[in-house]
Structure formats: C-alpha cells, structure tokens
Amino acid sequence: MGPSTRTLKIGIIGFGPFAQFLAKTMIKQGHLLTATSRSDHSGHHGVHFFRDMEEFMELEHDVILICTSILSASEVIKSIPFHRLKKPALFADVLSVKEYPRQLLLQEVPEDSDLVCTHPMFGPESGRDGWRDLTFMYERVRVRDDDLCSSFLTIFECEGCKMLEMSCEEHDRLAAESQFLTHTIGRILSEMEIANTPIDTKGFEKLVQVKETTTRDSFDLYSGLFIHNRFAKQQLKNLESAVKRVKETLEGMIIKGDGPKSDQ
C-alpha cells in the first residue's frame, strides 16, 4: 500500500528517540514535520526544529503530536501556549499509558481542537525493519474532523500496522498485565544480575533477552508505567503474592520429606 494520500503538517512536541523514530517514517511518506523540545534537536533530517514553543505553536499545524516522557507530560502539556493556535488542530499523544494523557488533554486542549490518544505498541528496536503486523492502539477521544483523524491514522495503517481501536481504560488494564509485568520481570532479573552461561536452555536465553530489552528503556519510562497506570499497583501485588505462593509450595515439599513419590 502506498503512502497516505493527504500531506499533513505535523508538529511534534518532545523530540527524543521515539519521536525521531516515528518522524523518519512520516517524512518518508511525504508529510511536513516541525518539532520543538526542551533539548536542542536541530539538524534532524527533514524536520524544521524550533527552540521557541510560542513560535512553534503559531505555525498552521494539522496535527500536533505529544511525544514527551510520561513523567514530564503534565508539565509540558500545561505549558503549551494554546492561545497561539491559528486554527483548531488534531492533538494526538503516543504515551505508553493512556488514561492519564487522555485526562490531561481533555483538561488543557481548547474545546474546538480534536483529540486522539494512541499507543504504537513498538519502538525503534521492534520497528527497525518496518511496522508491518505491529499493533497500533488508538481511541478517538473527541473527533469532529473525521477526514483529518483518518489521514493521521493512515500513517500507521499504510505501513501495515494492526489497527486496534480500544478505550484508554481497557488499554491500561491490559498493559498492566502485559507491558508493565514484562518490564517488572526484566528489572527483577537485572537486579539479580542474571547473565548467559555455557549451559543455557532456550527458556533462559529468553529471560536474558527480556532483561536486556527492558533495561534498554529508561527507568523513567518504567516508573511512569507504574505511577500513571492505576492497574499497575494491583499487578505488582499479584506478582508478589504469586512468588510467595510458589515459595510456600516449595517449602511445603521440604517439610513433607523428599517431595512427591514418582508414579514410575
């Protein structure tokens, strides 16, 4: 499938590694990109960079994409000079938690601008060779300009993403069970300093891989997944009690003697 039929003027707020990764594909599709960030990222190929947020907001964007970290989202969104908007725009975010930015955007973004909350379930590592069959979750929070919203979603659709429309609440509930749990296991394995051995099983190799991929992400991202997802706390409790139950079962075997007798 070819690139999106409509060229969009996309402004990105927060231009770290993930935003740069998304920008590469958007540029390839022919969209016009501008960005602003607290750190200087000028000189990025195909992106007009602005140090000044006021100046950036005065441009006529179709879409304004929020790509900040979870922990800085509130501060950044609240500091956006919305009064500088020349016309309504579609505001979208790509944070790894969803109820939190949804609430922030509904609070802060002017009523006449549309909102879509999204989470590309991939990153520079998993999306290195393209986005085909990788999941893109989104919720149309407040959409009146259907054409514009569809054109934005087409960016991901035409790259072959699995498009998944889902509420932010459902996303956070499922993400606590999957993404947050994976990161937690990875962090625990890192604390244990596990490493490859000469006698690794395939299962252990996968555990080392989980440790390596999760610790490549910043601790800020991991703590954001916990602090700003109301379902994560329960998941951590579930993990702790599961470890306790497994331990008690094993210790129970010792007390009984030499464990269960074999049927053989």
PDB file of N, CA and C in Angstrom, residues 19-101:
ATOM      1  N   ALA A  19      10.226   9.860  19.206  1.00  0.00           N
ATOM      2  CA  ALA A  19       9.656  10.823  18.249  1.00  0.00           C
ATOM      3  C   ALA A  19      10.475  10.817  16.958  1.00  0.00           C
ATOM      4  N   GLN A  20      11.777  10.743  17.080  1.00  0.00           N
ATOM      5  CA  GLN A  20      12.642  10.726  15.891  1.00  0.00           C
ATOM      6  C   GLN A  20      12.408   9.474  15.059  1.00  0.00           C
ATOM      7  N   PHE A  21      12.174   8.367  15.755  1.00  0.00           N
ATOM      8  CA  PHE A  21      11.865   7.085  15.095  1.00  0.00           C
ATOM      9  C   PHE A  21      10.558   7.191  14.297  1.00  0.00           C
ATOM     10  N   LEU A  22       9.515   7.784  14.895  1.00  0.00           N
ATOM     11  CA  LEU A  22       8.229   7.959  14.189  1.00  0.00           C
ATOM     12  C   LEU A  22       8.387   8.941  13.030  1.00  0.00           C
ATOM     13  N   ALA A  23       9.153  10.010  13.281  1.00  0.00           N
ATOM     14  CA  ALA A  23       9.328  11.075  12.282  1.00  0.00           C
ATOM     15  C   ALA A  23       9.926  10.543  10.982  1.00  0.00           C
ATOM     16  N   LYS A  24      10.849   9.606  11.103  1.00  0.00           N
ATOM     17  CA  LYS A  24      11.531   9.053   9.922  1.00  0.00           C
ATOM     18  C   LYS A  24      10.521   8.498   8.909  1.00  0.00           C
ATOM     19  N   THR A  25       9.541   7.747   9.432  1.00  0.00           N
ATOM     20  CA  THR A  25       8.523   7.154   8.550  1.00  0.00           C
ATOM     21  C   THR A  25       7.570   8.225   8.022  1.00  0.00           C
ATOM     22  N   MET A  26       7.223   9.189   8.858  1.00  0.00           N
ATOM     23  CA  MET A  26       6.314  10.263   8.431  1.00  0.00           C
ATOM     24  C   MET A  26       6.939  11.087   7.302  1.00  0.00           C
ATOM     25  N   ILE A  27       8.237  11.332   7.403  1.00  0.00           N
ATOM     26  CA  ILE A  27       8.956  12.083   6.364  1.00  0.00           C
ATOM     27  C   ILE A  27       8.977  11.264   5.068  1.00  0.00           C
ATOM     28  N   LYS A  28       9.250   9.973   5.213  1.00  0.00           N
ATOM     29  CA  LYS A  28       9.296   9.063   4.059  1.00  0.00           C
ATOM     30  C   LYS A  28       7.954   9.090   3.318  1.00  0.00           C
ATOM     31  N   GLN A  29       6.852   9.238   4.081  1.00  0.00           N
ATOM     32  CA  GLN A  29       5.515   9.278   3.474  1.00  0.00           C
ATOM     33  C   GLN A  29       5.193  10.648   2.847  1.00  0.00           C
ATOM     34  N   GLY A  30       6.060  11.631   3.073  1.00  0.00           N
ATOM     35  CA  GLY A  30       5.865  12.937   2.445  1.00  0.00           C
ATOM     36  C   GLY A  30       5.169  13.982   3.312  1.00  0.00           C
ATOM     37  N   HIS A  31       5.010  13.706   4.614  1.00  0.00           N
ATOM     38  CA  HIS A  31       4.396  14.697   5.495  1.00  0.00           C
ATOM     39  C   HIS A  31       5.412  15.789   5.849  1.00  0.00           C
ATOM     40  N   LEU A  32       4.896  16.973   6.230  1.00  0.00           N
ATOM     41  CA  LEU A  32       5.768  18.106   6.549  1.00  0.00           C
ATOM     42  C   LEU A  32       5.890  18.204   8.061  1.00  0.00           C
ATOM     43  N   LEU A  33       7.116  18.066   8.556  1.00  0.00           N
ATOM     44  CA  LEU A  33       7.308  17.967  10.004  1.00  0.00           C
ATOM     45  C   LEU A  33       8.042  19.151  10.626  1.00  0.00           C
ATOM     46  N   THR A  34       7.502  19.587  11.777  1.00  0.00           N
ATOM     47  CA  THR A  34       8.201  20.569  12.609  1.00  0.00           C
ATOM     48  C   THR A  34       8.252  19.956  14.008  1.00  0.00           C
ATOM     49  N   ALA A  35       9.183  20.429  14.817  1.00  0.00           N
ATOM     50  CA  ALA A  35       9.294  19.876  16.171  1.00  0.00           C
ATOM     51  C   ALA A  35       9.799  20.935  17.138  1.00  0.00           C
ATOM     52  N   THR A  36       9.459  20.735  18.399  1.00  0.00           N
ATOM     53  CA  THR A  36      10.001  21.569  19.476  1.00  0.00           C
ATOM     54  C   THR A  36      10.286  20.646  20.651  1.00  0.00           C
ATOM     55  N   SER A  37      11.306  20.987  21.420  1.00  0.00           N
ATOM     56  CA  SER A  37      11.723  20.111  22.508  1.00  0.00           C
ATOM     57  C   SER A  37      12.545  20.909  23.495  1.00  0.00           C
ATOM     58  N   ARG A  38      12.632  20.386  24.722  1.00  0.00           N
ATOM     59  CA  ARG A  38      13.443  21.102  25.717  1.00  0.00           C
ATOM     60  C   ARG A  38      14.932  20.992  25.385  1.00  0.00           C
ATOM     61  N   SER A  39      15.331  19.853  24.798  1.00  0.00           N
ATOM     62  CA  SER A  39      16.733  19.717  24.346  1.00  0.00           C
ATOM     63  C   SER A  39      16.794  20.147  22.885  1.00  0.00           C
ATOM     64  N   ASP A  40      17.952  20.596  22.461  1.00  0.00           N
ATOM     65  CA  ASP A  40      18.123  21.058  21.082  1.00  0.00           C
ATOM     66  C   ASP A  40      18.311  19.852  20.154  1.00  0.00           C
ATOM     67  N   HIS A  41      17.344  19.648  19.262  1.00  0.00           N
ATOM     68  CA  HIS A  41      17.456  18.561  18.284  1.00  0.00           C
ATOM     69  C   HIS A  41      17.456  19.126  16.867  1.00  0.00           C
ATOM     70  N   SER A  42      17.972  20.338  16.713  1.00  0.00           N
ATOM     71  CA  SER A  42      18.021  20.926  15.370  1.00  0.00           C
ATOM     72  C   SER A  42      19.003  20.103  14.523  1.00  0.00           C
ATOM     73  N   GLY A  43      18.822  20.178  13.240  1.00  0.00           N
ATOM     74  CA  GLY A  43      19.738  19.441  12.351  1.00  0.00           C
ATOM     75  C   GLY A  43      19.232  18.036  12.048  1.00  0.00           C
ATOM     76  N   HIS A  44      18.043  17.658  12.574  1.00  0.00           N
ATOM     77  CA  HIS A  44      17.492  16.341  12.258  1.00  0.00           C
ATOM     78  C   HIS A  44      16.926  16.389  10.838  1.00  0.00           C
ATOM     79  N   HIS A  45      17.343  15.467  10.006  1.00  0.00           N
ATOM     80  CA  HIS A  45      16.991  15.483   8.575  1.00  0.00           C
ATOM     81  C   HIS A  45      15.473  15.525   8.351  1.00  0.00           C
ATOM     82  N   GLY A  46      15.035  16.523   7.587  1.00  0.00           N
ATOM     83  CA  GLY A  46      13.628  16.602   7.184  1.00  0.00           C
ATOM     84  C   GLY A  46      12.688  17.206   8.208  1.00  0.00           C
ATOM     85  N   VAL A  47      13.224  17.678   9.337  1.00  0.00           N
ATOM     86  CA  VAL A  47      12.367  18.257  10.390  1.00  0.00           C
ATOM     87  C   VAL A  47      12.822  19.684  10.685  1.00  0.00           C
ATOM     88  N   HIS A  48      11.882  20.628  10.614  1.00  0.00           N
ATOM     89  CA  HIS A  48      12.185  22.024  10.938  1.00  0.00           C
ATOM     90  C   HIS A  48      12.044  22.169  12.450  1.00  0.00           C
ATOM     91  N   PHE A  49      13.153  22.428  13.125  1.00  0.00           N
ATOM     92  CA  PHE A  49      13.156  22.436  14.594  1.00  0.00           C
ATOM     93  C   PHE A  49      13.041  23.858  15.163  1.00  0.00           C
ATOM     94  N   PHE A  50      12.207  24.002  16.192  1.00  0.00           N
ATOM     95  CA  PHE A  50      12.013  25.296  16.862  1.00  0.00           C
ATOM     96  C   PHE A  50      12.380  25.181  18.336  1.00  0.00           C
ATOM     97  N   ARG A  51      13.242  26.066  18.786  1.00  0.00           N
ATOM     98  CA  ARG A  51      13.556  26.100  20.218  1.00  0.00           C
ATOM     99  C   ARG A  51      12.401  26.758  20.980  1.00  0.00           C
ATOM    100  N   ASP A  52      11.741  27.692  20.300  1.00  0.00           N
ATOM    101  CA  ASP A  52      10.708  28.507  20.946  1.00  0.00           C
ATOM    102  C   ASP A  52       9.319  27.910  20.748  1.00  0.00           C
ATOM    103  N   MET A  53       8.668  27.511  21.839  1.00  0.00           N
ATOM    104  CA  MET A  53       7.346  26.876  21.787  1.00  0.00           C
ATOM    105  C   MET A  53       6.275  27.820  21.237  1.00  0.00           C
ATOM    106  N   GLU A  54       6.369  29.116  21.563  1.00  0.00           N
ATOM    107  CA  GLU A  54       5.383  30.103  21.077  1.00  0.00           C
ATOM    108  C   GLU A  54       5.423  30.169  19.544  1.00  0.00           C
ATOM    109  N   GLU A  55       6.641  30.255  19.036  1.00  0.00           N
ATOM    110  CA  GLU A  55       6.854  30.332  17.587  1.00  0.00           C
ATOM    111  C   GLU A  55       6.317  29.059  16.915  1.00  0.00           C
ATOM    112  N   PHE A  56       6.616  27.932  17.527  1.00  0.00           N
ATOM    113  CA  PHE A  56       6.177  26.627  17.025  1.00  0.00           C
ATOM    114  C   PHE A  56       4.641  26.566  16.955  1.00  0.00           C
ATOM    115  N   MET A  57       3.964  27.051  18.006  1.00  0.00           N
ATOM    116  CA  MET A  57       2.501  26.968  18.070  1.00  0.00           C
ATOM    117  C   MET A  57       1.810  27.914  17.076  1.00  0.00           C
ATOM    118  N   GLU A  58       2.542  28.909  16.585  1.00  0.00           N
ATOM    119  CA  GLU A  58       1.948  29.852  15.632  1.00  0.00           C
ATOM    120  C   GLU A  58       1.902  29.304  14.206  1.00  0.00           C
ATOM    121  N   LEU A  59       2.566  28.172  13.981  1.00  0.00           N
ATOM    122  CA  LEU A  59       2.540  27.552  12.647  1.00  0.00           C
ATOM    123  C   LEU A  59       1.174  26.901  12.450  1.00  0.00           C
ATOM    124  N   GLU A  60       0.772  26.751  11.203  1.00  0.00           N
ATOM    125  CA  GLU A  60      -0.551  26.149  10.952  1.00  0.00           C
ATOM    126  C   GLU A  60      -0.459  24.624  10.864  1.00  0.00           C
ATOM    127  N   HIS A  61      -0.481  23.969  12.000  1.00  0.00           N
ATOM    128  CA  HIS A  61      -0.395  22.509  12.017  1.00  0.00           C
ATOM    129  C   HIS A  61      -1.765  21.875  11.759  1.00  0.00           C
ATOM    130  N   ASP A  62      -1.751  20.708  11.116  1.00  0.00           N
ATOM    131  CA  ASP A  62      -2.965  19.876  11.045  1.00  0.00           C
ATOM    132  C   ASP A  62      -3.016  19.013  12.310  1.00  0.00           C
ATOM    133  N   VAL A  63      -1.839  18.464  12.653  1.00  0.00           N
ATOM    134  CA  VAL A  63      -1.739  17.543  13.798  1.00  0.00           C
ATOM    135  C   VAL A  63      -0.630  18.014  14.721  1.00  0.00           C
ATOM    136  N   ILE A  64      -0.902  17.974  16.014  1.00  0.00           N
ATOM    137  CA  ILE A  64       0.163  18.222  16.999  1.00  0.00           C
ATOM    138  C   ILE A  64       0.305  16.951  17.822  1.00  0.00           C
ATOM    139  N   LEU A  65       1.498  16.368  17.725  1.00  0.00           N
ATOM    140  CA  LEU A  65       1.771  15.065  18.326  1.00  0.00           C
ATOM    141  C   LEU A  65       2.585  15.240  19.604  1.00  0.00           C
ATOM    142  N   ILE A  66       2.038  14.770  20.715  1.00  0.00           N
ATOM    143  CA  ILE A  66       2.728  14.886  22.004  1.00  0.00           C
ATOM    144  C   ILE A  66       3.578  13.637  22.217  1.00  0.00           C
ATOM    145  N   CYS A  67       4.898  13.816  22.231  1.00  0.00           N
ATOM    146  CA  CYS A  67       5.832  12.685  22.367  1.00  0.00           C
ATOM    147  C   CYS A  67       6.748  12.854  23.580  1.00  0.00           C
ATOM    148  N   THR A  68       6.222  13.442  24.649  1.00  0.00           N
ATOM    149  CA  THR A  68       7.044  13.642  25.841  1.00  0.00           C
ATOM    150  C   THR A  68       7.162  12.329  26.618  1.00  0.00           C
ATOM    151  N   SER A  69       7.977  12.333  27.661  1.00  0.00           N
ATOM    152  CA  SER A  69       8.005  11.167  28.548  1.00  0.00           C
ATOM    153  C   SER A  69       6.746  11.203  29.413  1.00  0.00           C
ATOM    154  N   ILE A  70       6.401  10.068  30.004  1.00  0.00           N
ATOM    155  CA  ILE A  70       5.205  10.006  30.860  1.00  0.00           C
ATOM    156  C   ILE A  70       5.368  10.979  32.032  1.00  0.00           C
ATOM    157  N   LEU A  71       6.567  10.980  32.638  1.00  0.00           N
ATOM    158  CA  LEU A  71       6.778  11.782  33.851  1.00  0.00           C
ATOM    159  C   LEU A  71       6.734  13.285  33.595  1.00  0.00           C
ATOM    160  N   SER A  72       7.082  13.718  32.362  1.00  0.00           N
ATOM    161  CA  SER A  72       7.068  15.171  32.099  1.00  0.00           C
ATOM    162  C   SER A  72       5.795  15.620  31.383  1.00  0.00           C
ATOM    163  N   ALA A  73       4.885  14.683  31.089  1.00  0.00           N
ATOM    164  CA  ALA A  73       3.690  15.002  30.289  1.00  0.00           C
ATOM    165  C   ALA A  73       2.869  16.147  30.875  1.00  0.00           C
ATOM    166  N   SER A  74       2.595  16.085  32.167  1.00  0.00           N
ATOM    167  CA  SER A  74       1.737  17.099  32.793  1.00  0.00           C
ATOM    168  C   SER A  74       2.353  18.490  32.662  1.00  0.00           C
ATOM    169  N   GLU A  75       3.618  18.590  33.030  1.00  0.00           N
ATOM    170  CA  GLU A  75       4.331  19.875  32.984  1.00  0.00           C
ATOM    171  C   GLU A  75       4.365  20.427  31.553  1.00  0.00           C
ATOM    172  N   VAL A  76       4.667  19.561  30.584  1.00  0.00           N
ATOM    173  CA  VAL A  76       4.776  20.002  29.189  1.00  0.00           C
ATOM    174  C   VAL A  76       3.408  20.418  28.632  1.00  0.00           C
ATOM    175  N   ILE A  77       2.399  19.575  28.807  1.00  0.00           N
ATOM    176  CA  ILE A  77       1.070  19.872  28.253  1.00  0.00           C
ATOM    177  C   ILE A  77       0.503  21.156  28.862  1.00  0.00           C
ATOM    178  N   LYS A  78       0.721  21.333  30.182  1.00  0.00           N
ATOM    179  CA  LYS A  78       0.198  22.543  30.840  1.00  0.00           C
ATOM    180  C   LYS A  78       0.942  23.808  30.421  1.00  0.00           C
ATOM    181  N   SER A  79       2.156  23.623  29.870  1.00  0.00           N
ATOM    182  CA  SER A  79       2.928  24.811  29.472  1.00  0.00           C
ATOM    183  C   SER A  79       2.743  25.171  27.992  1.00  0.00           C
ATOM    184  N   ILE A  80       1.943  24.390  27.252  1.00  0.00           N
ATOM    185  CA  ILE A  80       1.740  24.672  25.819  1.00  0.00           C
ATOM    186  C   ILE A  80       0.935  25.972  25.660  1.00  0.00           C
ATOM    187  N   PRO A  81       1.450  26.940  24.890  1.00  0.00           N
ATOM    188  CA  PRO A  81       0.695  28.201  24.686  1.00  0.00           C
ATOM    189  C   PRO A  81      -0.433  28.016  23.656  1.00  0.00           C
ATOM    190  N   PHE A  82      -1.508  27.371  24.100  1.00  0.00           N
ATOM    191  CA  PHE A  82      -2.627  27.057  23.195  1.00  0.00           C
ATOM    192  C   PHE A  82      -3.225  28.315  22.549  1.00  0.00           C
ATOM    193  N   HIS A  83      -3.122  29.466  23.229  1.00  0.00           N
ATOM    194  CA  HIS A  83      -3.692  30.711  22.690  1.00  0.00           C
ATOM    195  C   HIS A  83      -3.013  31.127  21.382  1.00  0.00           C
ATOM    196  N   ARG A  84      -1.855  30.519  21.085  1.00  0.00           N
ATOM    197  CA  ARG A  84      -1.140  30.854  19.846  1.00  0.00           C
ATOM    198  C   ARG A  84      -1.668  30.075  18.634  1.00  0.00           C
ATOM    199  N   LEU A  85      -2.546  29.093  18.868  1.00  0.00           N
ATOM    200  CA  LEU A  85      -3.081  28.291  17.761  1.00  0.00           C
ATOM    201  C   LEU A  85      -3.809  29.190  16.759  1.00  0.00           C
ATOM    202  N   LYS A  86      -3.446  29.063  15.478  1.00  0.00           N
ATOM    203  CA  LYS A  86      -4.097  29.862  14.431  1.00  0.00           C
ATOM    204  C   LYS A  86      -5.444  29.249  14.045  1.00  0.00           C
ATOM    205  N   LYS A  87      -5.516  27.912  14.150  1.00  0.00           N
ATOM    206  CA  LYS A  87      -6.744  27.188  13.784  1.00  0.00           C
ATOM    207  C   LYS A  87      -6.796  25.920  14.631  1.00  0.00           C
ATOM    208  N   PRO A  88      -7.985  25.315  14.772  1.00  0.00           N
ATOM    209  CA  PRO A  88      -8.049  24.054  15.535  1.00  0.00           C
ATOM    210  C   PRO A  88      -7.141  23.004  14.895  1.00  0.00           C
ATOM    211  N   ALA A  89      -6.581  22.133  15.718  1.00  0.00           N
ATOM    212  CA  ALA A  89      -5.722  21.062  15.205  1.00  0.00           C
ATOM    213  C   ALA A  89      -6.160  19.746  15.837  1.00  0.00           C
ATOM    214  N   LEU A  90      -5.639  18.652  15.314  1.00  0.00           N
ATOM    215  CA  LEU A  90      -5.859  17.356  15.956  1.00  0.00           C
ATOM    216  C   LEU A  90      -4.688  17.126  16.896  1.00  0.00           C
ATOM    217  N   PHE A  91      -4.971  17.005  18.186  1.00  0.00           N
ATOM    218  CA  PHE A  91      -3.922  16.701  19.158  1.00  0.00           C
ATOM    219  C   PHE A  91      -3.895  15.197  19.383  1.00  0.00           C
ATOM    220  N   ALA A  92      -2.698  14.604  19.269  1.00  0.00           N
ATOM    221  CA  ALA A  92      -2.548  13.162  19.471  1.00  0.00           C
ATOM    222  C   ALA A  92      -1.371  12.940  20.411  1.00  0.00           C
ATOM    223  N   ASP A  93      -1.431  11.854  21.175  1.00  0.00           N
ATOM    224  CA  ASP A  93      -0.268  11.527  22.016  1.00  0.00           C
ATOM    225  C   ASP A  93       0.136  10.089  21.732  1.00  0.00           C
ATOM    226  N   VAL A  94       1.372   9.743  22.120  1.00  0.00           N
ATOM    227  CA  VAL A  94       1.864   8.375  21.907  1.00  0.00           C
ATOM    228  C   VAL A  94       2.426   7.789  23.216  1.00  0.00           C
ATOM    229  N   LEU A  95       1.919   8.257  24.347  1.00  0.00           N
ATOM    230  CA  LEU A  95       2.438   7.785  25.636  1.00  0.00           C
ATOM    231  C   LEU A  95       2.079   6.319  25.874  1.00  0.00           C
ATOM    232  N   SER A  96       2.918   5.642  26.672  1.00  0.00           N
ATOM    233  CA  SER A  96       2.719   4.212  26.943  1.00  0.00           C
ATOM    234  C   SER A  96       1.639   3.932  27.978  1.00  0.00           C
ATOM    235  N   VAL A  97       1.112   4.973  28.622  1.00  0.00           N
ATOM    236  CA  VAL A  97      -0.091   4.839  29.448  1.00  0.00           C
ATOM    237  C   VAL A  97      -1.141   5.697  28.756  1.00  0.00           C
ATOM    238  N   LYS A  98      -2.428   5.425  28.999  1.00  0.00           N
ATOM    239  CA  LYS A  98      -3.413   6.118  28.187  1.00  0.00           C
ATOM    240  C   LYS A  98      -4.467   6.926  28.938  1.00  0.00           C
ATOM    241  N   GLU A  99      -4.949   6.458  30.073  1.00  0.00           N
ATOM    242  CA  GLU A  99      -5.983   7.230  30.783  1.00  0.00           C
ATOM    243  C   GLU A  99      -5.420   8.580  31.239  1.00  0.00           C
ATOM    244  N   TYR A 100      -4.162   8.563  31.650  1.00  0.00           N
ATOM    245  CA  TYR A 100      -3.512   9.763  32.178  1.00  0.00           C
ATOM    246  C   TYR A 100      -3.404  10.889  31.135  1.00  0.00           C
ATOM    247  N   PRO A 101      -2.804  10.643  29.949  1.00  0.00           N
ATOM    248  CA  PRO A 101      -2.755  11.733  28.956  1.00  0.00           C
ATOM    249  C   PRO A 101      -4.143  12.130  28.453  1.00  0.00           C
TER     250      PRO A 101
END
